[in-house]
Short mmCIF file of C-alpha atoms and ligand atoms in Angstrom, two decimals:
data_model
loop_
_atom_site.label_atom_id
_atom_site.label_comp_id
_atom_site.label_asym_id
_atom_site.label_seq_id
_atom_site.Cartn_x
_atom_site.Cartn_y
_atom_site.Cartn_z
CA UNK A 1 -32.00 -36.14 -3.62
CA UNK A 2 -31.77 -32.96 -5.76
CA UNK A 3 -35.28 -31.29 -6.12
CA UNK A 4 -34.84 -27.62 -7.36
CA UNK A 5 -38.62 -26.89 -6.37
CA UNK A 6 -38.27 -27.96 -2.94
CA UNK A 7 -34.72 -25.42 -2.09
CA UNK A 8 -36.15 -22.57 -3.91
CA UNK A 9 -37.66 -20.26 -2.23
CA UNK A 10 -41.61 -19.94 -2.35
CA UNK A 11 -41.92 -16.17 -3.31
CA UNK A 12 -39.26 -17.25 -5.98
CA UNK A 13 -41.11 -19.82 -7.53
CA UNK A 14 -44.17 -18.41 -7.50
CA UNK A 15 -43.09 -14.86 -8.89
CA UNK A 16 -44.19 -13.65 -12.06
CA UNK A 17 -41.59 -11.43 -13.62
CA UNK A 18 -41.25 -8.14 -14.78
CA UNK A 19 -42.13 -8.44 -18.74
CA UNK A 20 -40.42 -5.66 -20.80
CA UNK A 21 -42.17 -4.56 -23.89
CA UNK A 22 -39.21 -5.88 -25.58
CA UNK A 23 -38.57 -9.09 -24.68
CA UNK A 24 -42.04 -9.66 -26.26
CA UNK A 25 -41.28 -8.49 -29.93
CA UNK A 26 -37.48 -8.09 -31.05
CA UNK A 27 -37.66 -7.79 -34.65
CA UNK A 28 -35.15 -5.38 -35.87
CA UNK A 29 -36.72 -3.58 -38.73
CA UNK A 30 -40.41 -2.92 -36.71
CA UNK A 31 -40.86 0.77 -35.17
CA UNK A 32 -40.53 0.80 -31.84
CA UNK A 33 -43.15 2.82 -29.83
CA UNK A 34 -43.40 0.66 -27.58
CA UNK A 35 -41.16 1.29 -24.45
CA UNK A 36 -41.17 5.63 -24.41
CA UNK A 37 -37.19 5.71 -25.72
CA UNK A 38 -36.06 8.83 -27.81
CA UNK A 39 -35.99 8.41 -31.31
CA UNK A 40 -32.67 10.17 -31.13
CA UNK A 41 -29.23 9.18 -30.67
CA UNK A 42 -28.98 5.68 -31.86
CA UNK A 43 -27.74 3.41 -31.42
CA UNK A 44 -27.75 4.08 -27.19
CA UNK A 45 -31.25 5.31 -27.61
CA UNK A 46 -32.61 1.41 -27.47
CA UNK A 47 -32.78 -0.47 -24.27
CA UNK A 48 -30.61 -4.03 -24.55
CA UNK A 49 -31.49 -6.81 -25.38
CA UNK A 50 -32.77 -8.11 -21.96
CA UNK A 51 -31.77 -11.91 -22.64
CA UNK A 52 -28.83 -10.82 -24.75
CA UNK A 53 -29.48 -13.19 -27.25
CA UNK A 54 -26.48 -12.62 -29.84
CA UNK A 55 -23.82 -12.51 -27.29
CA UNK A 56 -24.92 -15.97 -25.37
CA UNK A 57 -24.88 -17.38 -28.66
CA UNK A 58 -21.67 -16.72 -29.40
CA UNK A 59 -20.72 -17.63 -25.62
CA UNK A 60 -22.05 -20.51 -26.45
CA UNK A 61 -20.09 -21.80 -29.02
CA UNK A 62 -16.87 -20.78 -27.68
CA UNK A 63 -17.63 -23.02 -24.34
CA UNK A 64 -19.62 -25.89 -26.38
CA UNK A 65 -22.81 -25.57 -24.58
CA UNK A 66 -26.44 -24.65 -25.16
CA UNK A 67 -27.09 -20.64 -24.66
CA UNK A 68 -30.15 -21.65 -22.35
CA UNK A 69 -27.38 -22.68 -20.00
CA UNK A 70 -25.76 -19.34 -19.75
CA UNK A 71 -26.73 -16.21 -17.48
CA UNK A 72 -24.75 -13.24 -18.32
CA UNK A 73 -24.39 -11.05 -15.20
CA UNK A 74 -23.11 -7.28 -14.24
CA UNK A 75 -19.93 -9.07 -13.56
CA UNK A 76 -20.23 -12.83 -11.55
CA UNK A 77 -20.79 -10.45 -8.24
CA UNK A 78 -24.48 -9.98 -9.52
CA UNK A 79 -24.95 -13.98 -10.21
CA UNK A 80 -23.55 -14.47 -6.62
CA UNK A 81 -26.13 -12.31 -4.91
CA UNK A 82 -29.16 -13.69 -7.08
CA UNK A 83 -28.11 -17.45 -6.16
CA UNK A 84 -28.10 -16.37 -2.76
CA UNK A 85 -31.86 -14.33 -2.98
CA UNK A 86 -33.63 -16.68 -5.17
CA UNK A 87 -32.62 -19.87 -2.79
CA UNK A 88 -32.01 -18.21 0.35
CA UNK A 89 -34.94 -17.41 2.87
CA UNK A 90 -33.24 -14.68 5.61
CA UNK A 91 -33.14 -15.31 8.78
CA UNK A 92 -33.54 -19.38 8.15
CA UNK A 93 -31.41 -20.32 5.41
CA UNK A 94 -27.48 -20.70 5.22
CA UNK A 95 -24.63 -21.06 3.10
CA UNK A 96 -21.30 -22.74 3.42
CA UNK A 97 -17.75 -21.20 2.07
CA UNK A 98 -14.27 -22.07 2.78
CA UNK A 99 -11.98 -20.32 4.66
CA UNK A 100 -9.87 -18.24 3.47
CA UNK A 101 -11.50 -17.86 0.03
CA UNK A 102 -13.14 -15.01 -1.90
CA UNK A 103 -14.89 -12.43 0.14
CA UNK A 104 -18.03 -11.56 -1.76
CA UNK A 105 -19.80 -14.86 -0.56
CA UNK A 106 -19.97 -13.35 2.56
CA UNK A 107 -20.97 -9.71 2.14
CA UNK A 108 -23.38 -11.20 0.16
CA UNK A 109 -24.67 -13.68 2.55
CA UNK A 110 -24.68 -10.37 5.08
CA UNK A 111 -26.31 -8.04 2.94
CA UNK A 112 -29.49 -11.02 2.50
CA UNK A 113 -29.44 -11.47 6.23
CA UNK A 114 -28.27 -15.57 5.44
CA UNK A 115 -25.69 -16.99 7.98
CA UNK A 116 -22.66 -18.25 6.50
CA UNK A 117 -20.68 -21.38 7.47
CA UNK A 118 -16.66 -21.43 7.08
CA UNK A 119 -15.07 -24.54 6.29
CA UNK A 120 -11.26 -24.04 7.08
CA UNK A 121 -9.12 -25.73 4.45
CA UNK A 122 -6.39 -27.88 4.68
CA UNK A 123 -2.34 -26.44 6.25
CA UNK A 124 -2.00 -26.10 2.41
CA UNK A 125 -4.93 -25.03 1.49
CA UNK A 126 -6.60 -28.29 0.42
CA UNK A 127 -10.21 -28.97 0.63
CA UNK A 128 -11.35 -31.78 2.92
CA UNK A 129 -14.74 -33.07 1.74
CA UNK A 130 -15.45 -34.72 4.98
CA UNK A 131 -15.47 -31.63 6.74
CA UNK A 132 -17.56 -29.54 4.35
CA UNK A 133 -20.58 -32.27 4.19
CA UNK A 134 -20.05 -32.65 8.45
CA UNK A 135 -21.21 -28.94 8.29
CA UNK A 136 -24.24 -29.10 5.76
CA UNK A 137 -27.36 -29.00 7.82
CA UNK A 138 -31.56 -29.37 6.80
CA UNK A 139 -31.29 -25.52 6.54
CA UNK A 140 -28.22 -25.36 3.87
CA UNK A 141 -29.12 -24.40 0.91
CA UNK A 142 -25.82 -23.74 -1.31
CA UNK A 143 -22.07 -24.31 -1.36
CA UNK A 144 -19.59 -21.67 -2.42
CA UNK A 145 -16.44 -23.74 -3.98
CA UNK A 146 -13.30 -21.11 -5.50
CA UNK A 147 -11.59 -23.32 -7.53
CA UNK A 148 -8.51 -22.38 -8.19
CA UNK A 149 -9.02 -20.60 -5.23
CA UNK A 150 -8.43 -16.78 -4.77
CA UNK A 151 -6.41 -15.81 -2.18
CA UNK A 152 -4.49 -18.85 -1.95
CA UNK A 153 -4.07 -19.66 -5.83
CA UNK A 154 -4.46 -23.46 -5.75
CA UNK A 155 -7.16 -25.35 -6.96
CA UNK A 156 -9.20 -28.16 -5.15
CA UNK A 157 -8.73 -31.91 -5.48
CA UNK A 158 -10.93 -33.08 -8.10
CA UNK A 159 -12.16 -35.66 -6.03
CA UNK A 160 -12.85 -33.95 -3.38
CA UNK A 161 -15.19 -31.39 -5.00
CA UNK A 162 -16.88 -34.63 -6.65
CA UNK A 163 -17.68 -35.83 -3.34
CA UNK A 164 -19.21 -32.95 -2.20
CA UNK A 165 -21.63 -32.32 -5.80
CA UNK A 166 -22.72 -36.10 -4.95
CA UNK A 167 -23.67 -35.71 -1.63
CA UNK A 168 -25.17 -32.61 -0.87
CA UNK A 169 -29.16 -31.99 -1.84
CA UNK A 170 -28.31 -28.55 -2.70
CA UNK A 171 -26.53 -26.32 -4.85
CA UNK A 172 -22.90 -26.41 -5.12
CA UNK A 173 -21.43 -23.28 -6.95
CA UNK A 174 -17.97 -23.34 -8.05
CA UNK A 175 -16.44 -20.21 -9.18
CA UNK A 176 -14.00 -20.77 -11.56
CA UNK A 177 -12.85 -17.24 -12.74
CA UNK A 178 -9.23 -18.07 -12.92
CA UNK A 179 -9.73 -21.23 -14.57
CA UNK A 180 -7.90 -20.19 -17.80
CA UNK A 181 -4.27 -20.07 -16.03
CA UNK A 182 -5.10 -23.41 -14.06
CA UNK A 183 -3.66 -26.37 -14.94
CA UNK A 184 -6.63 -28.84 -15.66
CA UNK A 185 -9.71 -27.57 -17.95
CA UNK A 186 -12.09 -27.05 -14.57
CA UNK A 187 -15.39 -28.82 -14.29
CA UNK A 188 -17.44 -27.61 -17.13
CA UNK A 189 -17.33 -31.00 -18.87
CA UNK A 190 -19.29 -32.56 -16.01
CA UNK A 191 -22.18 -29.96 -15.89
CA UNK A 192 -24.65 -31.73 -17.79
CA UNK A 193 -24.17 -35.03 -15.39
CA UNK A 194 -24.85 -32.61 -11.95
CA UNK A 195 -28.04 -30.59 -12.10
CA UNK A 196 -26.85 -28.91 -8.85
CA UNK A 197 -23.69 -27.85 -10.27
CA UNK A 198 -23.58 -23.93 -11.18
CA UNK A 199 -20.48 -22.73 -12.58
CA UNK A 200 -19.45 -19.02 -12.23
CA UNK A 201 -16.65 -17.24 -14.83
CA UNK A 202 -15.81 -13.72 -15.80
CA UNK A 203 -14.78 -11.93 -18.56
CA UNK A 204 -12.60 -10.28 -15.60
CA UNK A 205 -9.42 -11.92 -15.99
CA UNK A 206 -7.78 -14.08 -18.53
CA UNK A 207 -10.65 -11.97 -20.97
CA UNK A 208 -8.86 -8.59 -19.52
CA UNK A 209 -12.21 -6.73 -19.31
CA UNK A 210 -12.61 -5.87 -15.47
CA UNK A 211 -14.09 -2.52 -16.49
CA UNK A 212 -16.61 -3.85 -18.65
CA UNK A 213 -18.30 -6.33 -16.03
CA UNK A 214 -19.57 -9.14 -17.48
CA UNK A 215 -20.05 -12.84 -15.35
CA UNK A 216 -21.11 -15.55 -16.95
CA UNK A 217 -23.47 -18.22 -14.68
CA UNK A 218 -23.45 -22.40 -15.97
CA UNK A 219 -26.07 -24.36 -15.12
CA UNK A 220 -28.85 -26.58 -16.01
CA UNK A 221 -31.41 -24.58 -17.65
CA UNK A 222 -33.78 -24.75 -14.84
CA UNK A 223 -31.48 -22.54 -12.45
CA UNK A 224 -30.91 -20.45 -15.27
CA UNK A 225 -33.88 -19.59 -15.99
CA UNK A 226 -34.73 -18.73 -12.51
CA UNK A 227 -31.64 -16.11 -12.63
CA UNK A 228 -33.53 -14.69 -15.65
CA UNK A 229 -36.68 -14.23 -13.76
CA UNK A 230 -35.42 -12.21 -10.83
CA UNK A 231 -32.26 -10.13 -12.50
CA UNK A 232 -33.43 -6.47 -13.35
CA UNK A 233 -34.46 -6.70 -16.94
CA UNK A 234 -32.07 -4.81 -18.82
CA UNK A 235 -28.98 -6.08 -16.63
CA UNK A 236 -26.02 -5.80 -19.39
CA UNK A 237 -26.10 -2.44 -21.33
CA UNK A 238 -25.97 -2.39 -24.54
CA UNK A 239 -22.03 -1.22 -24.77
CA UNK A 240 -21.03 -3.95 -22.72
CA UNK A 241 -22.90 -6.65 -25.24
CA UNK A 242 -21.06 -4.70 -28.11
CA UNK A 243 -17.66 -4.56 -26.81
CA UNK A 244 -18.13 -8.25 -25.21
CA UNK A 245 -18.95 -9.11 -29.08
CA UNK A 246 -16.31 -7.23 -30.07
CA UNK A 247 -13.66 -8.92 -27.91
CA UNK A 248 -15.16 -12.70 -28.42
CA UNK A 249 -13.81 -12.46 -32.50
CA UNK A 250 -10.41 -12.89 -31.44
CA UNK A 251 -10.23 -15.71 -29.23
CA UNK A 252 -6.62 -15.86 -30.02
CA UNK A 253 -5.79 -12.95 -27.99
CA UNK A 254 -7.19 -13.79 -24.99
CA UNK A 255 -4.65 -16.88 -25.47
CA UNK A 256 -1.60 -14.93 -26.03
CA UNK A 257 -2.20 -13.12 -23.07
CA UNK A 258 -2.83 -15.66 -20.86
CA UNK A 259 0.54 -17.61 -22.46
CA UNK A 260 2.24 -14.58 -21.26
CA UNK A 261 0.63 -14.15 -17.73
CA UNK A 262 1.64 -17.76 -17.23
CA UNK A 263 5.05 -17.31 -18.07
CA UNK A 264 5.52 -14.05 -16.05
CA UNK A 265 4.08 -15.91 -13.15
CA UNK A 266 6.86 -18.62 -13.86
CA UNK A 267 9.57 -15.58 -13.90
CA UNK A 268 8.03 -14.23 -11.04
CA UNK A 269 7.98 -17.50 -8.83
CA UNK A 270 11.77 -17.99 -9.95
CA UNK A 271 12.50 -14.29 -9.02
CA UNK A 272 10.47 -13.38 -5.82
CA UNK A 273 12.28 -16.81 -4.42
CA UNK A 274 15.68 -15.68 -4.05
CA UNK A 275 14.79 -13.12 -1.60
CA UNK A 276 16.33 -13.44 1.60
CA UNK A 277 12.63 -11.91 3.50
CA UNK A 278 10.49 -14.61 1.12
CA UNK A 279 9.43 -17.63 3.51
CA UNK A 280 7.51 -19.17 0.72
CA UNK A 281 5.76 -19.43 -2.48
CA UNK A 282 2.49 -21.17 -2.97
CA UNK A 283 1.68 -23.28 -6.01
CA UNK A 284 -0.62 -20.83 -8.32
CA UNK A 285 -2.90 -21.91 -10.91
CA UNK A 286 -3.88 -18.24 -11.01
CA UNK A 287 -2.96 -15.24 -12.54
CA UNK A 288 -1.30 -14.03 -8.59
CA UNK A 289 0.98 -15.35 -6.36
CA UNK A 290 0.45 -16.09 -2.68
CA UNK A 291 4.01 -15.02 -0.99
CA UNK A 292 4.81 -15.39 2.65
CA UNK A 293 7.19 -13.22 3.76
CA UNK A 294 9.19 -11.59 6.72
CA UNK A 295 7.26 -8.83 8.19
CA UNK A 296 4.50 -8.31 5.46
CA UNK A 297 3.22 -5.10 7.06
CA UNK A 298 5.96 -3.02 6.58
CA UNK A 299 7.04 -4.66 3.25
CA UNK A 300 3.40 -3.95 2.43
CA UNK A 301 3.79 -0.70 3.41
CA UNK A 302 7.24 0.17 1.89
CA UNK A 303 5.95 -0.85 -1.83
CA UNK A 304 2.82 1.26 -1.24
CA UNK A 305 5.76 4.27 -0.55
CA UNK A 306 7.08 3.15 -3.92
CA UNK A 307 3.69 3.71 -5.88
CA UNK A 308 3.23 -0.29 -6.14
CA UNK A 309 0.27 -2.21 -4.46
CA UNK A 310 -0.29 -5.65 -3.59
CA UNK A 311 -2.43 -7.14 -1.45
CA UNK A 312 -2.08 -7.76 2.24
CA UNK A 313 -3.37 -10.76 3.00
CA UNK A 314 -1.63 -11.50 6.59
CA UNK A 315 -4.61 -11.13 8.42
CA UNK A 316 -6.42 -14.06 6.50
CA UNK A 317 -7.19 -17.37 8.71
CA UNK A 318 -3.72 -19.85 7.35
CA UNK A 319 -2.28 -17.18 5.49
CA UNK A 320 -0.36 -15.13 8.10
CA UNK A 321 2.48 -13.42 6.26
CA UNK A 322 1.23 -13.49 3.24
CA UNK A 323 0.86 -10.75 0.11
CA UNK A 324 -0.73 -11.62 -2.53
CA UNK A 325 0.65 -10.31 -6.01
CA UNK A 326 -1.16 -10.12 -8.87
CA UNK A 327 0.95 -11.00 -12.38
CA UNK A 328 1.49 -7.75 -14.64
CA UNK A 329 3.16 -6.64 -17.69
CA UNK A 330 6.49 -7.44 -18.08
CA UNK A 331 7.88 -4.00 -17.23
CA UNK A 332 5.51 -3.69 -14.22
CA UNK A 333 7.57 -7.46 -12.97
CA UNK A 334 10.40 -5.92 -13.39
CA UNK A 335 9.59 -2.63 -11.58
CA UNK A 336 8.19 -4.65 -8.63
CA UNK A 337 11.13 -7.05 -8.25
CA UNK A 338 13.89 -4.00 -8.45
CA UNK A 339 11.72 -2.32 -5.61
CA UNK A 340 11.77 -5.80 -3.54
CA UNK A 341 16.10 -6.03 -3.79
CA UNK A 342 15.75 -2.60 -2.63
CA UNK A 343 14.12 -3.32 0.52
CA UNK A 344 15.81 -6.48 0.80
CA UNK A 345 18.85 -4.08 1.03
CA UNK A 346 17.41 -1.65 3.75
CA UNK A 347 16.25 -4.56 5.37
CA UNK A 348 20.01 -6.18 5.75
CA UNK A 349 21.50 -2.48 7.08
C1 LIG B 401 -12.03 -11.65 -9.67
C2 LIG B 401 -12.99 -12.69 -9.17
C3 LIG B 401 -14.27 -12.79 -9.70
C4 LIG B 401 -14.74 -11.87 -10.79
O1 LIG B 401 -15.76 -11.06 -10.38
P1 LIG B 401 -16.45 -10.12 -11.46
O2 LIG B 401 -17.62 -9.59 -10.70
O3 LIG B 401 -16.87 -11.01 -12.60
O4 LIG B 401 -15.46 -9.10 -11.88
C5 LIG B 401 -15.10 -13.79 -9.26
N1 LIG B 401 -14.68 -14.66 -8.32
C6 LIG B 401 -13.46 -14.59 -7.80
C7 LIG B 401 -13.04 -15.59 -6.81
C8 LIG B 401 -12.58 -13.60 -8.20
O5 LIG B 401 -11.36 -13.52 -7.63
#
């Protein structure tokens, strides 16, 4: 069974945080002489709001859940490495990931000194439940679940994933940042029934604000709250809550632009296809393709010559071959695909 005392770690537990002078008294009208900030130069001249109160709200309502359920992170990198150090003893502890799936699980696990398990997935990519609990042992403490799954684009088998939440003592984390341009609505509708479910999205993709970094962690309030006590205090600056605020009023754009990614990546699919080097397309319920191709080294290497980058993926474990190609604008498509009938034409003479 599921005891959140017994897989944290002792310092963890016992650890009294850092308390900032103002995360004990937040009225806005007081005078602040409390934390040694310059009276000049407002608004910067405040430290954030260390909880950021007004922007989980408004999370909040947009995903239908209590705020006490969100973290807000320095992108969902920083939520990674804090599930990892506030459950994860080094040296003792491990973790489990799939294989080939996103790579900050592991430097993560490496920088924290926790071993990490692989589970290879399926010849296309599917995740075998069987094999995932076969590798859980006494010392596991979490499960890393990409879902849809970056590099390979697909998401999981619902009932696979459900059999692993229900029978593993730990904490399974799936990371769901390209959930908006998946076909199914994810798994946030059965948080409240798994208290060892954490979710991780981003404001990253379909939210188009990379360079703003802001993750968002889901979870029983519990495990959030334990996120809260070990972040650094002041973790999201004060012009990332503002533009995040900013950017949550119009909902409907973040829509239209993932209505267009989605039907790029149908033109793109279509497109890449009739190429004579293409071997294959997978399924994508992301905003990238995963294409196999003919020689992806030097096709890598001739669009990097033409001032267009993609990802080589070839050296992955099951994806040999394969570039991974992220869905742009429109004209940037249609810049790629001329530059791939070029080198299908050097290719043929
Ligand atoms: C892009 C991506 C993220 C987002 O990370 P941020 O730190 O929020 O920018 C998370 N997980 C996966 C699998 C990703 O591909």
């Amino acid at each position: 069974m599921f005891d959140l005392e017994k897989i944290i770690r002792p310092n963890i537990l016992s650890l009294v945080p850092y308390s900032s002078a103002r995360s004990e008294y937040s009225d806005g009208n007081a005078v602040f002489l409390d934390a040694n900030e310059n009276p000049f130069n407002q608004p910067y001249n405040r430290y954030p709001d260390p909880l950021q109160k007004e922007l989980k709200e408004k999370i909040a309502a947009i995903k239908g859940i209590n705020p006490g359920r969100l973290f807000l992170g320095n992108g969902s990198d920083e939520a990674i490495d804090l599930l990892i150090r506030a459950f994860c003893e080094p040296g003792k502890d491990n973790i489990i990931s799939m294989d080939p799936s996103y790579g900050m699980y592991d430097v993560c696990a490496e920088i924290n000194g926790i071993q990490i398990y692989k589970v290879l997935l399926g010849e296309k990519f599917e995740l075998n439940s069987r094999n995932v609990i076969r590798t859980v042992n006494e010392r596991t403490k979490l499960i890393f679940l990409c879902s849809p799954n970056n590099p390979t684009s697909n998401s999981f088998d619902r009932q696979e994933v459900l059999n692993i939440i229900n029978h593993f003592s730990g904490l399974i984390i799936i990371d769901e940042a390209y959930i908006d341009f998946a076909g199914h609505k994810g798994y946030l509708d059965v948080l409240d029934k798994h208290i060892n479910l954490v979710l991780l999205q981003t404001f990253s993709k379909a939210w188009g604000m990379a360079g703003v970094r802001l993750g968002i962690a889901l979870a029983d309030d519990r495990i959030i709250n334990i996120l809260n006590k070990i972040k650094y205090p002041y973790n999201i600056s004060v012009l990332t809550q503002k533009i995040a605020l900013e950017m949550l009023e119009n909902t409907d754009q973040k829509d239209l632009w993932v209505e267009r990614i989605l039907e790029q990546r149908r033109f793109m699919a279509q497109s890449v296809d009739q190429l004579s080097f293409v071997l294959n397309i997978y399924p994508s319920d992301a905003n990238f393709l995963l294409v196999k191709v003919k020689d992806p080294d030097n096709l890598y290497k001739y669009l990097v010559d033409n001032k267009i980058i993609v990802r080589n993926r070839s050296r992955l474990s099951l994806c040999e071959g394969c570039l991974r190609i992220t869905i742009g604008s429109k004209t940037e498509n249609i810049q790629l695909l001329k530059s791939l009938q070029d080198y299908e034409s050097v290719i043929q003479n």
